[in-house]
PDB file of C-alpha atoms in Angstrom:
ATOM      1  CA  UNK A 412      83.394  83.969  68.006  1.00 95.00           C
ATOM      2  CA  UNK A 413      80.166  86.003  67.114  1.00 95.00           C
ATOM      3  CA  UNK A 414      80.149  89.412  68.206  1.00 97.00           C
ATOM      4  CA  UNK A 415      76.480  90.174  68.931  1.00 97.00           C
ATOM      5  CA  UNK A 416      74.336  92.155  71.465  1.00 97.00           C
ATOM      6  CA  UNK A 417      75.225  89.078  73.759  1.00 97.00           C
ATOM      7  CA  UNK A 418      79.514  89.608  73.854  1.00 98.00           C
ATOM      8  CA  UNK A 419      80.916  92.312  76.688  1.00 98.00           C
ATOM      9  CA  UNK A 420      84.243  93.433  74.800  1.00 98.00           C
ATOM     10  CA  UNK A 421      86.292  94.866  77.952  1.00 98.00           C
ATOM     11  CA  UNK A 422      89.301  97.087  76.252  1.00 98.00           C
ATOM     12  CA  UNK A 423      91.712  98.413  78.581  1.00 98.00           C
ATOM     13  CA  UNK A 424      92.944 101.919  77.796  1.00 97.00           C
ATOM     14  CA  UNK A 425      96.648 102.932  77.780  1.00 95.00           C
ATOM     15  CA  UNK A 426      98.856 101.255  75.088  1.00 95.00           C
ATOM     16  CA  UNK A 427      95.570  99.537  73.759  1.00 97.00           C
ATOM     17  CA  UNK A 428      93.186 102.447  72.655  1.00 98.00           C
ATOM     18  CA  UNK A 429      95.789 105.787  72.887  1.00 97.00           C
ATOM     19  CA  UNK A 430      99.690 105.569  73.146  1.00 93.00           C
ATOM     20  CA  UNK A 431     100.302 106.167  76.908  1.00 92.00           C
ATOM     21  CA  UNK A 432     103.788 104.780  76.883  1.00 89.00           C
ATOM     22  CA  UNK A 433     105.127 107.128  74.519  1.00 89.00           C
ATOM     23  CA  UNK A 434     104.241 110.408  76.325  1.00 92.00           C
ATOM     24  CA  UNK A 435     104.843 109.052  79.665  1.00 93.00           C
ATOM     25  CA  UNK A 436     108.351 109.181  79.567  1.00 93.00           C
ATOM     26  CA  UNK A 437     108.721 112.383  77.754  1.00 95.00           C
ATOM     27  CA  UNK A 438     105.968 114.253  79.649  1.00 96.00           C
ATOM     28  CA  UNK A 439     107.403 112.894  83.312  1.00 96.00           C
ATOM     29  CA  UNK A 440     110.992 114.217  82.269  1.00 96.00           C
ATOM     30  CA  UNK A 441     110.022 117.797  81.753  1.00 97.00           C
ATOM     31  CA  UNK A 442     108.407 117.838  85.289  1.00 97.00           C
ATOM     32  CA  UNK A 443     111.549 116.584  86.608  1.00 98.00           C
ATOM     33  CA  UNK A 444     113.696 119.418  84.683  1.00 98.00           C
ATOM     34  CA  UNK A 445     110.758 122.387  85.665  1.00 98.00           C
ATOM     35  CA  UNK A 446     110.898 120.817  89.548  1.00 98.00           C
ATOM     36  CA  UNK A 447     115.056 120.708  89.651  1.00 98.00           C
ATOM     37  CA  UNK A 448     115.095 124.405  88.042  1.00 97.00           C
ATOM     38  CA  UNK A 449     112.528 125.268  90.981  1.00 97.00           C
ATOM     39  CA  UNK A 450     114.536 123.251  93.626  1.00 97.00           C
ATOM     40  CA  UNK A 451     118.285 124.215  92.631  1.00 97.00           C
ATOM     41  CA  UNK A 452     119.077 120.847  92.105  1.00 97.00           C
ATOM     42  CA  UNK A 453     120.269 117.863  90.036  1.00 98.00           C
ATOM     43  CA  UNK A 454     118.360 116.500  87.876  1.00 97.00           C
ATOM     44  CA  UNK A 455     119.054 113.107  88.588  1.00 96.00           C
ATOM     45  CA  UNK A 456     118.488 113.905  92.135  1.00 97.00           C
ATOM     46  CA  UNK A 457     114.941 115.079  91.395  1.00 98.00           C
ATOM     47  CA  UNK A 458     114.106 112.124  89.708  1.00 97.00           C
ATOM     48  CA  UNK A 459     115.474 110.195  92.526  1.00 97.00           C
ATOM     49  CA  UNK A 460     113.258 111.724  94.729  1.00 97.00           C
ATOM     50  CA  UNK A 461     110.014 111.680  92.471  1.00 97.00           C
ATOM     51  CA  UNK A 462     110.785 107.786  92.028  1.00 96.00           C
ATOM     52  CA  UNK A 463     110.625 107.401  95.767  1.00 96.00           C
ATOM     53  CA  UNK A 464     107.468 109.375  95.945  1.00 95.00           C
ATOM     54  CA  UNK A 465     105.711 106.758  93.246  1.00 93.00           C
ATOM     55  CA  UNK A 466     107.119 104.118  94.897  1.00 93.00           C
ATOM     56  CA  UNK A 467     105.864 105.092  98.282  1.00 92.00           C
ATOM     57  CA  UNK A 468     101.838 105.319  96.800  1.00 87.00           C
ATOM     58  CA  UNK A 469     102.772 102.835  94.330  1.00 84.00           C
ATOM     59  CA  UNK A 470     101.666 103.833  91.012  1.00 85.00           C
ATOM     60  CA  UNK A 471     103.252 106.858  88.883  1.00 87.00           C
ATOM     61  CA  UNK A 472      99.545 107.949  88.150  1.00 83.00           C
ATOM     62  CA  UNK A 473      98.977 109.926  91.779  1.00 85.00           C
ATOM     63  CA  UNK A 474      98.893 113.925  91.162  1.00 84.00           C
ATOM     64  CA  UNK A 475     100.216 114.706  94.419  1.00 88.00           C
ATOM     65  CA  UNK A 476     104.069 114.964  93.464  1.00 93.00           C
ATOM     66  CA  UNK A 477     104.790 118.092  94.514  1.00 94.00           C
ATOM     67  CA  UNK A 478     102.767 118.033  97.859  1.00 92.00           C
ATOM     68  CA  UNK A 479     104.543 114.548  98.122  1.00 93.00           C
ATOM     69  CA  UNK A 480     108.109 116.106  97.574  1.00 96.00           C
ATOM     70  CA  UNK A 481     107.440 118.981 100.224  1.00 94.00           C
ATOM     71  CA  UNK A 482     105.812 116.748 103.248  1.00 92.00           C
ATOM     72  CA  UNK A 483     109.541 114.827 102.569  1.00 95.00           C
ATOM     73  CA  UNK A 484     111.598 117.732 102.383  1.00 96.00           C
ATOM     74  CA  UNK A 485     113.194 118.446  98.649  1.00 97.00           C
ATOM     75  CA  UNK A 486     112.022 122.167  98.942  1.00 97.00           C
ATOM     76  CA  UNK A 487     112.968 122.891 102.640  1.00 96.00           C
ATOM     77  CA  UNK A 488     116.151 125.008 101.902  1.00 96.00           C
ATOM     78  CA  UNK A 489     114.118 127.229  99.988  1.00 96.00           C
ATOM     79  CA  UNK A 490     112.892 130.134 102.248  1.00 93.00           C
ATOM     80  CA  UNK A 491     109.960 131.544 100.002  1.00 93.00           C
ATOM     81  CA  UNK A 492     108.493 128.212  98.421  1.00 95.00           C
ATOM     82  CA  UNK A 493     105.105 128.527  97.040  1.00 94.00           C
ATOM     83  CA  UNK A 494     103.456 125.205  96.879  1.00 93.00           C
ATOM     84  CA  UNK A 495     100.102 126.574  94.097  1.00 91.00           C
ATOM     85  CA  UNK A 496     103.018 127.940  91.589  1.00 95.00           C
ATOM     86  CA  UNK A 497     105.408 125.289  92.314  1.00 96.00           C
ATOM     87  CA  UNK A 498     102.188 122.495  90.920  1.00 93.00           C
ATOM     88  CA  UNK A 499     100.899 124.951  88.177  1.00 93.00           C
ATOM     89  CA  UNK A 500     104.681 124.818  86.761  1.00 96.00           C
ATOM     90  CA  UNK A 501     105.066 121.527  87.156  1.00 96.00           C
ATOM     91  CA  UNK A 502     101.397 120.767  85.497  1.00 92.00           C
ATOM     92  CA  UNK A 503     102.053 122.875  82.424  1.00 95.00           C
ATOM     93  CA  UNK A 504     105.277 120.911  81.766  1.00 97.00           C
ATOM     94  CA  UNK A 505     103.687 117.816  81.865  1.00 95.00           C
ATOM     95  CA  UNK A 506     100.639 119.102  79.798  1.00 92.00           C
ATOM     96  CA  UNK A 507     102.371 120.297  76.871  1.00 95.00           C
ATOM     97  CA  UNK A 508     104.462 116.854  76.643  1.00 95.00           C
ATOM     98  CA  UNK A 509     101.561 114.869  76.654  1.00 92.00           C
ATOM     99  CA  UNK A 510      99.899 117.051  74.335  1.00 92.00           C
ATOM    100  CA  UNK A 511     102.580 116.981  71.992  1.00 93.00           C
ATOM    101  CA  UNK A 512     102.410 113.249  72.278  1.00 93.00           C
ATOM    102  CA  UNK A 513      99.370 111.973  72.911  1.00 95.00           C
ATOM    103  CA  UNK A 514      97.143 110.008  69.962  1.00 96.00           C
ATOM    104  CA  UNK A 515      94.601 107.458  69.643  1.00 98.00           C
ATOM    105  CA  UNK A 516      95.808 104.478  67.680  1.00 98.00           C
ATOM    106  CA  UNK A 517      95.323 104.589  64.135  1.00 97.00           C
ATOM    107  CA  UNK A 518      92.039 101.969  63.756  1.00 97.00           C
ATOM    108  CA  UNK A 519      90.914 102.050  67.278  1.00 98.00           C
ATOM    109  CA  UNK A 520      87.748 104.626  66.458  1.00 98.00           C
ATOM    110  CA  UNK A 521      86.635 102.789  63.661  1.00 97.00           C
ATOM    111  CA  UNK A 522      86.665  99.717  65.418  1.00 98.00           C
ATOM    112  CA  UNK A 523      84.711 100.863  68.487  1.00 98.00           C
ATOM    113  CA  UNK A 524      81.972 101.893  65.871  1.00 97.00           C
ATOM    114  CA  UNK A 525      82.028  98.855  64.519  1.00 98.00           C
ATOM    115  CA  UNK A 526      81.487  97.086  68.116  1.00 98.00           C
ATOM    116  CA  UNK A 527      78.766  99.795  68.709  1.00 97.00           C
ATOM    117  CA  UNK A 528      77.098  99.195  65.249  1.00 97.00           C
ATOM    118  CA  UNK A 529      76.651  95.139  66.346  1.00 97.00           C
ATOM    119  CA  UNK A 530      75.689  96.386  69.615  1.00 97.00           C
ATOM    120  CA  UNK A 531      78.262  94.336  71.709  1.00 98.00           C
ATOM    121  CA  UNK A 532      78.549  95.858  75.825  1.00 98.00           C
ATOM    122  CA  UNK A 533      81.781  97.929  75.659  1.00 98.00           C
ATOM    123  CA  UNK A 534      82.910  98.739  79.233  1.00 98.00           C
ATOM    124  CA  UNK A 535      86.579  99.896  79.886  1.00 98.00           C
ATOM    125  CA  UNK A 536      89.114  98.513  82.729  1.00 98.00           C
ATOM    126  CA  UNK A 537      92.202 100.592  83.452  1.00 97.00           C
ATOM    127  CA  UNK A 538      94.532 100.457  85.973  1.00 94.00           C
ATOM    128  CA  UNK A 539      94.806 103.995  86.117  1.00 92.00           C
ATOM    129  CA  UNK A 540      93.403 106.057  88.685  1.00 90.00           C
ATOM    130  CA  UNK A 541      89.825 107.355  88.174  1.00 90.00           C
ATOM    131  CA  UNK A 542      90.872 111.244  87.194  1.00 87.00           C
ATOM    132  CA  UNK A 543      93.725 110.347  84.600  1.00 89.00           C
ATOM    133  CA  UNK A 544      91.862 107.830  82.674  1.00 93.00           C
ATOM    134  CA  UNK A 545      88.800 109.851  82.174  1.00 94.00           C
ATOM    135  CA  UNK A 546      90.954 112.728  80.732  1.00 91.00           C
ATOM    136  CA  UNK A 547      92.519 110.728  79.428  1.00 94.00           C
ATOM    137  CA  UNK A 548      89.172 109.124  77.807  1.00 96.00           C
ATOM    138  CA  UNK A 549      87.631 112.943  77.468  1.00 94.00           C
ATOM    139  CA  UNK A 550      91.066 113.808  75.128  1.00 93.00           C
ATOM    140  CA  UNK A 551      90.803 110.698  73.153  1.00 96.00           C
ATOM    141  CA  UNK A 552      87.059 111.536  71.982  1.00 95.00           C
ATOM    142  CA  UNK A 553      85.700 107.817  72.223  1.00 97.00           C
ATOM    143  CA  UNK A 554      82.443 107.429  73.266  1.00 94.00           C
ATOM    144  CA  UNK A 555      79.854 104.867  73.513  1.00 94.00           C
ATOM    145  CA  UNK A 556      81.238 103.087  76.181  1.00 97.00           C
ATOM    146  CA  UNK A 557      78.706 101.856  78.856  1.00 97.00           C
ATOM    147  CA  UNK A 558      80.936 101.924  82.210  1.00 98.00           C
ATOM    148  CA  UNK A 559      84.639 102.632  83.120  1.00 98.00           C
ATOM    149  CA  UNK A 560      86.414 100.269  85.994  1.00 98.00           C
ATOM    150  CA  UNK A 561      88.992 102.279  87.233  1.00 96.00           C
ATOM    151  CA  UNK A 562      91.458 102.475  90.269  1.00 93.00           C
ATOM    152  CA  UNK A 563      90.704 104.489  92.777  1.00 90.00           C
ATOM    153  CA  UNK A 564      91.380 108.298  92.550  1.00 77.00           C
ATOM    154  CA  UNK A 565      94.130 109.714  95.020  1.00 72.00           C
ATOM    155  CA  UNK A 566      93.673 111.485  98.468  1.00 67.00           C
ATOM    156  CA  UNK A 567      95.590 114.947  97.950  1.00 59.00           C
ATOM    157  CA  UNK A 568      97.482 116.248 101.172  1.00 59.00           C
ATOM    158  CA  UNK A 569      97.937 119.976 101.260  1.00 57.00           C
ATOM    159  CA  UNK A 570      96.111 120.820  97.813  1.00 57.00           C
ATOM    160  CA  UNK A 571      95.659 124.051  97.543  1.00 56.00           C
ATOM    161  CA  UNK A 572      91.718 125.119  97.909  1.00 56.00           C
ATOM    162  CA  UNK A 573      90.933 126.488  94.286  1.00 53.00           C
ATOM    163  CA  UNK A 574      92.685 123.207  93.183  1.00 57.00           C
ATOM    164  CA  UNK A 575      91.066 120.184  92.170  1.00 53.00           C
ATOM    165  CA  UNK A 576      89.659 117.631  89.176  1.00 50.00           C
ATOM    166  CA  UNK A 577      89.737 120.325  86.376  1.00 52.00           C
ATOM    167  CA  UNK A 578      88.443 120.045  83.195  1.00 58.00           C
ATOM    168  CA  UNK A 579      85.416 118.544  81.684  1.00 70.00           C
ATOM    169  CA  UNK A 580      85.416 114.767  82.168  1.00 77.00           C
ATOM    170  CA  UNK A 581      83.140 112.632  80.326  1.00 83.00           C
ATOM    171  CA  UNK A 582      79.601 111.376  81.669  1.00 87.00           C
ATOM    172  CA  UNK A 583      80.402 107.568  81.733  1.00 94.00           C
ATOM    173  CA  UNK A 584      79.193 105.554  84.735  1.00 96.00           C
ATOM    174  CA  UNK A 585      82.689 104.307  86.796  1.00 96.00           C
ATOM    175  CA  UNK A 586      83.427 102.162  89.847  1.00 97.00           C
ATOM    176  CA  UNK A 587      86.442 101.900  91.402  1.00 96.00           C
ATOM    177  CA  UNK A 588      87.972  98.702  91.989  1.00 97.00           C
ATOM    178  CA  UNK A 589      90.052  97.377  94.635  1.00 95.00           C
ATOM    179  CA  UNK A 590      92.410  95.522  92.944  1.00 94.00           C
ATOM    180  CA  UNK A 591      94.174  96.083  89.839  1.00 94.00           C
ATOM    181  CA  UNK A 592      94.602  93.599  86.828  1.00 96.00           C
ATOM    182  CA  UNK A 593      94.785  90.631  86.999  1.00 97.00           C
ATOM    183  CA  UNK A 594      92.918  90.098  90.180  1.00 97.00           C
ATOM    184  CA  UNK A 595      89.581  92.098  88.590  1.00 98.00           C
ATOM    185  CA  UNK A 596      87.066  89.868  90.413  1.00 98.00           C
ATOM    186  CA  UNK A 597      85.040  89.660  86.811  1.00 98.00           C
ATOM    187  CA  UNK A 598      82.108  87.424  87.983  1.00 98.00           C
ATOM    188  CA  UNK A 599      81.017  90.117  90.777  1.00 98.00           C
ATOM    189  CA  UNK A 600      81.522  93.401  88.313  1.00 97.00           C
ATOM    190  CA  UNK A 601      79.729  91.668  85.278  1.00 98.00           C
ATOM    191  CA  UNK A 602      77.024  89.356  87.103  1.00 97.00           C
ATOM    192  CA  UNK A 603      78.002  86.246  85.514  1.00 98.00           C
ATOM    193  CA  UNK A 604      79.018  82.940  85.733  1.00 98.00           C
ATOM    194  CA  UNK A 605      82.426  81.739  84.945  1.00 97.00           C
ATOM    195  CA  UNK A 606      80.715  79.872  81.989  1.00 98.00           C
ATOM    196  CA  UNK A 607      78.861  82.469  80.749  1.00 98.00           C
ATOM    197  CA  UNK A 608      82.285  85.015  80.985  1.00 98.00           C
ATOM    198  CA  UNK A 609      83.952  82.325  78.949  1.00 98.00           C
ATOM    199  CA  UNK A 610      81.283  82.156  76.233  1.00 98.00           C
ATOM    200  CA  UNK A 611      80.585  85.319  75.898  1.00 98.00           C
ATOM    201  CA  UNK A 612      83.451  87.983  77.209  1.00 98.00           C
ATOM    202  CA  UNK A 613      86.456  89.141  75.159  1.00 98.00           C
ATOM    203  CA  UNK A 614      89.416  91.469  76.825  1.00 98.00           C
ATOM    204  CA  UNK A 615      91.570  93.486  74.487  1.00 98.00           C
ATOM    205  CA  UNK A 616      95.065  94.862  75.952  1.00 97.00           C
ATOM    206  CA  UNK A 617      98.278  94.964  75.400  1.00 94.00           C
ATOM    207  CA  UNK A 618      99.878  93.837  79.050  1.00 92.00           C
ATOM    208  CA  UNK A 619     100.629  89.861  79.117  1.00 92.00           C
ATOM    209  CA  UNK A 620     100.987  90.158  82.815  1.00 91.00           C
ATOM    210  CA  UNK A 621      97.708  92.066  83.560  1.00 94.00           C
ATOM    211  CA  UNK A 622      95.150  91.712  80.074  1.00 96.00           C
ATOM    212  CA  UNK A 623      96.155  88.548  78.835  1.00 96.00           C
ATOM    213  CA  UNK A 624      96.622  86.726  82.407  1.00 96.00           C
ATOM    214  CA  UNK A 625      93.180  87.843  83.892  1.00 98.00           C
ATOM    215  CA  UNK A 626      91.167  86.465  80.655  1.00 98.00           C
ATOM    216  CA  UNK A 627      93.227  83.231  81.517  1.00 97.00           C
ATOM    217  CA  UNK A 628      91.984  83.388  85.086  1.00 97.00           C
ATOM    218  CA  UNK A 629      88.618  83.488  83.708  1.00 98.00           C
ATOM    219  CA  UNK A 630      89.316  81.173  80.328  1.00 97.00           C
ATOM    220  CA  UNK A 631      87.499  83.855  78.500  1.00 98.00           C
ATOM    221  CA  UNK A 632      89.122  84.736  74.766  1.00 98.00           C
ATOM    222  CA  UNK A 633      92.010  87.415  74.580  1.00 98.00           C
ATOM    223  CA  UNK A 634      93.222  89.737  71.865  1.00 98.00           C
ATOM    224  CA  UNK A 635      96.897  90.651  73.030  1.00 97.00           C
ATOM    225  CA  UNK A 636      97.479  94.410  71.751  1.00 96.00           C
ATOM    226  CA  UNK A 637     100.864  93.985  70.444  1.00 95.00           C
ATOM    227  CA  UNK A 638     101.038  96.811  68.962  1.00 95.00           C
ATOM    228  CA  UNK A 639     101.092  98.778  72.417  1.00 93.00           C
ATOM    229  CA  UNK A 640     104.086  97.131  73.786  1.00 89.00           C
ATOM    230  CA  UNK A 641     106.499  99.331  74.560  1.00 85.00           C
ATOM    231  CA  UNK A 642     110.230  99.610  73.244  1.00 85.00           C
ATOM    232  CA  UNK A 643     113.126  99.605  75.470  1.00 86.00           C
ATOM    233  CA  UNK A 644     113.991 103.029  74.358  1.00 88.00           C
ATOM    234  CA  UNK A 645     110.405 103.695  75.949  1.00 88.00           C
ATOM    235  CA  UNK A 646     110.769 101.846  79.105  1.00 88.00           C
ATOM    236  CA  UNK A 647     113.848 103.543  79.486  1.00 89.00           C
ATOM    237  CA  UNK A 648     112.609 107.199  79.291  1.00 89.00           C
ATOM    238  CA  UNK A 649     110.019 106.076  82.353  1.00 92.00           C
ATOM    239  CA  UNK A 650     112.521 104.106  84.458  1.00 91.00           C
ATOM    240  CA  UNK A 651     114.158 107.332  86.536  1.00 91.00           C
ATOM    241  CA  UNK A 652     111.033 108.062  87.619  1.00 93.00           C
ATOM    242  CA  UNK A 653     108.686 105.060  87.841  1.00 89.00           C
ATOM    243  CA  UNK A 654     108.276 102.254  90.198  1.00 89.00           C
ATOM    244  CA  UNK A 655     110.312  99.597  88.898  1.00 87.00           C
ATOM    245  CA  UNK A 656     107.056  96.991  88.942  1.00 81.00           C
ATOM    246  CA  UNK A 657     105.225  99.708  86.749  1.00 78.00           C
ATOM    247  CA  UNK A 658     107.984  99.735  84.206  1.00 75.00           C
ATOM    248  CA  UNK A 659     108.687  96.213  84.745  1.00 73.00           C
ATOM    249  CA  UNK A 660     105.230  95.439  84.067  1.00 66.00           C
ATOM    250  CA  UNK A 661     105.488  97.262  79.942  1.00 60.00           C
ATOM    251  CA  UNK A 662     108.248  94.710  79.476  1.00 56.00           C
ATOM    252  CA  UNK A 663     106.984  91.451  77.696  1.00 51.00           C
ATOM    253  CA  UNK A 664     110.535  89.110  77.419  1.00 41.00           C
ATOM    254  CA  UNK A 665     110.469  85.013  76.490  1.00 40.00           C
ATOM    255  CA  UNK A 666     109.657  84.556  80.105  1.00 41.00           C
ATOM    256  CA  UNK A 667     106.552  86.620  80.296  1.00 52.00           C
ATOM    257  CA  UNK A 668     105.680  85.855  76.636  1.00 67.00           C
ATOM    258  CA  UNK A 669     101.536  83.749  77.629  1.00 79.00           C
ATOM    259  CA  UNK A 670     101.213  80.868  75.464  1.00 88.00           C
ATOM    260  CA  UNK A 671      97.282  80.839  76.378  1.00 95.00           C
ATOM    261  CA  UNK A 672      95.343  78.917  74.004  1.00 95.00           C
ATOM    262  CA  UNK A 673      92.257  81.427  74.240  1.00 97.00           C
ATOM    263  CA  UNK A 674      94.952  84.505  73.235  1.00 97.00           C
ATOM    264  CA  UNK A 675      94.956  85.639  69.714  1.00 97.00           C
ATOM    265  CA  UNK A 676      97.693  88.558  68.797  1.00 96.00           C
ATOM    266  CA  UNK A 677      96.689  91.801  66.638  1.00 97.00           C
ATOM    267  CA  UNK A 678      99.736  93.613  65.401  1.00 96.00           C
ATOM    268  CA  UNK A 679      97.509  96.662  64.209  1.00 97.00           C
ATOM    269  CA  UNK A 680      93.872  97.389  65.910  1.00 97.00           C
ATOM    270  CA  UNK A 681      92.185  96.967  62.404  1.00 96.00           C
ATOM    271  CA  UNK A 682      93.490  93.276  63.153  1.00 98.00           C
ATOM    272  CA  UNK A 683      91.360  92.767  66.571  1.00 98.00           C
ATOM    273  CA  UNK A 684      88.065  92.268  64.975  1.00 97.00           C
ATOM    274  CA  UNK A 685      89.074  90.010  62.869  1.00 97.00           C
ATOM    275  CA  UNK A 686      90.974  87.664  64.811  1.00 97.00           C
ATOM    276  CA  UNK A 687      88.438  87.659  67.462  1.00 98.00           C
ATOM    277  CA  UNK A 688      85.753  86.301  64.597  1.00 97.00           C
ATOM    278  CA  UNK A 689      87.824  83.987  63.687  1.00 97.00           C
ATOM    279  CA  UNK A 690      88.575  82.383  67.118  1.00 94.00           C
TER     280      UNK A 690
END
């Protein structure tokens, strides 16, 4: 395939541009251990309870834990609990996990210049809510992209008033979809027709069951980010907390394994580029 000021490369985000996976887990645990120590409980119990929170709003990307936690009773025992200290704790325990962990893939800047240099359309589509990914885009210092799809940022119960979306976040045009991956309605967001998407789109992730199975919706060519999947070990360190279809989802097994014939496979992002040509 030629990649030309005609091709729209959509690249989802976590696991395909930055390693989201591998700070999840560690990042999500140290909440959990600053939230029992605050609570004067288990922390099993804790994680129990920040599980069913996730579950509840379905998606372990909503930043209103705490508030969450308090409208369902964890902290009612406790006579004198402060609700602005008990998030600033908990957000500094996450922040210095992810961090510590955080990191663009090696390969993934130079091939975004690259795209930008042949002056192919790069837009973004994330399942993650509209706050985290663009920190999450503002920490990873890409640029160049020309819109971000994103899910819908949360409605925050009981947030304290000098609380809010801190933090410089890039200037990147957004929308926010209704549905997540794979049911991205792409002939409405890019204002095409399912021939043109399959001539001249490309998606790059690393989820079978959301990146690879919405470019087979559309028959539009696929580069599967293998090297984003996650380990078990990985999965693992999310599982306490997470809904189980979120970590279910990171799990690629011979049963979810695609055998689309418009799906090429980069071990290593310098391999995307590549592949893609040669499709």
């Amino acid at each position: 395939m030629q990649l030309n000021e005609n091709t729209i490369f959509i690249l989802d985000c976590d696991n395909t541009l930055w390693r989201w996976i591998q700070y999840a887990g560690p990042a999500y645990k140290a909440m959990c251990k600053v939230l029992s120590g605050i609570a004067g409980k288990e922390f099993l119990e804790t994680a129990a309870a920040m599980k069913t929170f996730y579950t509840s709003v379905g998606t372990l990307e909503h930043e209103g834990l705490v508030q969450g936690l308090q409208k369902a009773g964890f902290f009612k025992h406790l006579p004198h609990f402060n609700l602005r200290e008990t998030i600033l704790l908990a957000q500094a325990a996450f922040s210095e996990e992810r961090d510590r962990h955080f990191k663009v893939f090696d390969g993934i800047t130079e091939m975004v210049r690259e795209l930008q240099a042949l002056d192919v359309r790069l837009l973004l589509l994330t399942d993650a809510t509209r706050y985290q990914a663009m920190r999450r885009l503002a920490r990873s210092r890409l640029e160049g992209f020309e819109k971000m799809y994103c899910m819908p940022a949360p409605v925050f119960e009981q947030m304290p008033e000098d609380f809010g979306a801190t933090g410089r976040l890039p200037s990147i045009p957004y929308e926010e979809l209704p549905e997540e991956k794979p049911h991205t309605d792409l002939e409405r967001i890019l204002g095409l027709t399912r021939a043109e998407i399959q001539e001249r789109v490309v998606i790059a992730g690393d989820s079978v069951k959301k990146d690879v199975a919405l470019a087979e919706r559309f028959e539009c060519l696929v580069a599967h980010a293998a090297y984003g999947l996650a380990s078990e070990e990985d999965i693992d360190a999310i599982r306490d907390f997470a809904p189980d279809d979120v970590a279910n989802r990171n799990t690629v097994t011979a049963s979810t394994a695609s055998s689309y014939h418009r799906m090429v496979t980069a071990n290593h992002p310098s391999e995307i580029l590549a592949k893609v040509r040669a499709a």
